[in-house]
mmCIF file of C-alpha atoms and ligand atoms in Angstrom:
data_model
loop_
_atom_site.group_PDB
_atom_site.id
_atom_site.type_symbol
_atom_site.label_atom_id
_atom_site.label_comp_id
_atom_site.label_asym_id
_atom_site.label_seq_id
_atom_site.Cartn_x
_atom_site.Cartn_y
_atom_site.Cartn_z
ATOM 1 C CA MET O 153 -0.329 -0.406 -0.208
ATOM 2 C CA GLU O 154 1.017 3.344 -0.893
ATOM 3 C CA HIS O 155 1.566 5.536 2.022
ATOM 4 C CA ALA O 156 -0.131 9.103 2.065
ATOM 5 C CA THR O 157 2.450 12.156 2.344
ATOM 6 C CA ILE O 158 3.287 15.442 3.303
ATOM 7 C CA LYS O 159 4.957 18.118 1.582
ATOM 8 C CA ALA O 160 6.596 20.655 3.295
ATOM 9 C CA LYS O 161 8.712 23.552 2.471
ATOM 10 C CA ILE O 162 10.556 24.306 5.439
ATOM 11 C CA LEU O 163 12.556 27.813 5.652
ATOM 12 C CA ARG O 164 16.246 26.771 6.377
ATOM 13 C CA PHE O 165 18.832 29.794 7.863
ATOM 14 C CA ASP O 166 21.787 29.259 9.640
ATOM 15 C CA PRO O 167 24.196 32.583 9.808
ATOM 16 C CA ASP O 168 27.239 30.851 10.133
ATOM 17 C CA ARG O 169 26.977 28.967 6.994
ATOM 18 C CA ASP O 170 24.711 30.686 5.016
ATOM 19 C CA GLU O 171 24.163 34.422 2.939
ATOM 20 C CA LYS O 172 20.339 34.027 3.267
ATOM 21 C CA PRO O 173 17.740 31.751 4.260
ATOM 22 C CA TYR O 174 16.378 28.907 1.502
ATOM 23 C CA PHE O 175 13.337 26.869 1.444
ATOM 24 C CA GLN O 176 14.018 23.421 1.490
ATOM 25 C CA SER O 177 11.599 20.627 0.421
ATOM 26 C CA TYR O 178 10.621 17.616 2.429
ATOM 27 C CA VAL O 179 8.450 14.557 1.248
ATOM 28 C CA ILE O 180 7.231 12.544 4.518
ATOM 29 C CA PRO O 181 5.562 9.407 4.201
ATOM 30 C CA VAL O 182 1.974 9.552 6.941
ATOM 31 C CA ASP O 183 -0.319 7.259 7.880
ATOM 32 C CA GLU O 184 -2.645 9.802 9.557
ATOM 33 C CA GLN O 185 -2.992 12.911 10.669
ATOM 34 C CA ILE O 186 0.213 14.563 12.927
ATOM 35 C CA THR O 187 0.610 18.052 14.670
ATOM 36 C CA VAL O 188 3.257 20.499 12.565
ATOM 37 C CA TYR O 189 5.537 19.638 16.209
ATOM 38 C CA GLU O 190 5.116 15.883 15.241
ATOM 39 C CA LEU O 191 5.783 16.804 11.432
ATOM 40 C CA LEU O 192 9.192 18.369 12.242
ATOM 41 C CA ASN O 193 10.309 15.679 15.134
ATOM 42 C CA ILE O 194 9.920 13.090 12.140
ATOM 43 C CA ILE O 195 11.935 14.827 9.119
ATOM 44 C CA HIS O 196 14.152 15.717 12.727
ATOM 45 C CA ARG O 197 15.062 11.617 13.581
ATOM 46 C CA ASP O 198 14.200 10.290 10.031
ATOM 47 C CA HIS O 199 15.161 12.246 7.029
ATOM 48 C CA ASP O 200 17.624 15.391 8.719
ATOM 49 C CA GLY O 201 19.307 15.505 11.559
ATOM 50 C CA SER O 202 20.447 19.354 10.686
ATOM 51 C CA LEU O 203 16.856 20.973 11.068
ATOM 52 C CA ALA O 204 17.036 23.350 13.965
ATOM 53 C CA PHE O 205 13.719 24.264 15.890
ATOM 54 C CA ARG O 206 12.450 24.405 19.642
ATOM 55 C CA ASP O 207 12.476 21.244 21.443
ATOM 56 C CA PHE O 208 10.957 22.324 24.558
ATOM 57 C CA LYS O 209 7.158 21.089 25.381
ATOM 58 C CA CYS O 210 4.292 21.420 27.413
ATOM 59 C CA PHE O 211 1.817 19.990 25.087
ATOM 60 C CA LYS O 212 -1.027 21.978 27.272
ATOM 61 C CA SER O 213 -0.969 24.518 24.376
ATOM 62 C CA MET O 214 0.499 26.894 27.394
ATOM 63 C CA CYS O 215 4.008 27.855 26.764
ATOM 64 C CA THR O 216 3.872 29.239 22.957
ATOM 65 C CA THR O 217 7.616 27.744 22.700
ATOM 66 C CA CYS O 218 6.538 26.155 20.184
ATOM 67 C CA ILE O 219 5.275 28.962 17.773
ATOM 68 C CA VAL O 220 5.802 28.810 13.818
ATOM 69 C CA LYS O 221 4.783 30.111 10.938
ATOM 70 C CA LEU O 222 2.338 27.890 9.122
ATOM 71 C CA ASP O 223 1.479 29.114 5.357
ATOM 72 C CA GLY O 224 2.040 32.705 6.843
ATOM 73 C CA LYS O 225 0.126 32.147 9.985
ATOM 74 C CA THR O 226 1.498 31.842 13.572
ATOM 75 C CA VAL O 227 0.472 28.489 15.133
ATOM 76 C CA ARG O 228 1.426 26.683 18.449
ATOM 77 C CA SER O 229 3.147 23.595 16.352
ATOM 78 C CA CYS O 230 2.053 21.256 18.958
ATOM 79 C CA SER O 231 -1.383 21.327 18.644
ATOM 80 C CA THR O 232 -1.831 22.311 15.043
ATOM 81 C CA PRO O 233 -2.600 19.302 13.366
ATOM 82 C CA VAL O 234 -1.380 18.361 9.570
ATOM 83 C CA LYS O 235 -3.503 16.814 7.167
ATOM 84 C CA PRO O 236 -2.081 13.130 5.271
ATOM 85 C CA ASN O 237 -1.532 14.649 1.412
ATOM 86 C CA SER O 238 -1.603 18.350 2.029
ATOM 87 C CA GLU O 239 1.165 20.901 1.591
ATOM 88 C CA ILE O 240 2.698 23.828 3.358
ATOM 89 C CA ARG O 241 5.070 25.744 4.111
ATOM 90 C CA ILE O 242 6.921 26.281 7.248
ATOM 91 C CA GLU O 243 8.837 29.515 8.583
ATOM 92 C CA PRO O 244 10.171 31.115 12.138
ATOM 93 C CA VAL O 245 8.146 33.347 13.632
ATOM 94 C CA SER O 246 8.172 37.306 12.725
ATOM 95 C CA GLY O 247 9.472 39.970 15.347
ATOM 96 C CA GLY O 248 12.905 38.160 15.968
ATOM 97 C CA GLU O 249 16.496 37.056 15.300
ATOM 98 C CA ILE O 250 16.727 33.691 13.122
ATOM 99 C CA ILE O 251 19.006 31.902 15.505
ATOM 100 C CA ARG O 252 18.896 28.953 13.078
ATOM 101 C CA ASP O 253 15.718 27.655 11.044
ATOM 102 C CA LEU O 254 13.003 27.634 13.044
ATOM 103 C CA VAL O 255 14.501 28.700 16.191
ATOM 104 C CA VAL O 256 14.338 32.918 16.492
ATOM 105 C CA ASP O 257 15.619 34.596 19.033
ATOM 106 C CA PHE O 258 12.550 35.382 21.474
ATOM 107 C CA LYS O 259 14.281 38.332 23.552
ATOM 108 C CA ASN O 260 12.972 41.205 21.697
ATOM 109 C CA MET O 261 9.487 40.026 21.034
HETATM 110 S S1 FES X 111 4.927 22.388 23.775
HETATM 111 FE FE1 FES X 111 3.743 24.998 24.664
HETATM 112 S S2 FES X 111 2.438 25.498 23.686
HETATM 113 FE FE2 FES X 111 3.401 24.062 22.442
#
């Protein structure tokens, strides 16, 4: 049986290595709806260990440490679902300096 997939374009940026941010595409097989946070973990664990995102988790939609932009809208990655066979864009939230990939410096936000 063929897996459903989620096609994700994720903004990557390592200030020590990259001149400017760029999008990297991933096609991830999934069996069911998962959260954005779970998707990032699957990518990091199984496809690209260099992807950086905040791994702190309260899972109660309270801490907002996990916020990212999903298709231009700020969401909590731990509680925002992504359906199989969807195409999405994930970026760091606006307003803070990008430390690496999806990790933003919250200091001035
Ligand atoms: S991990 Fe706390 S709101 Fe998402």
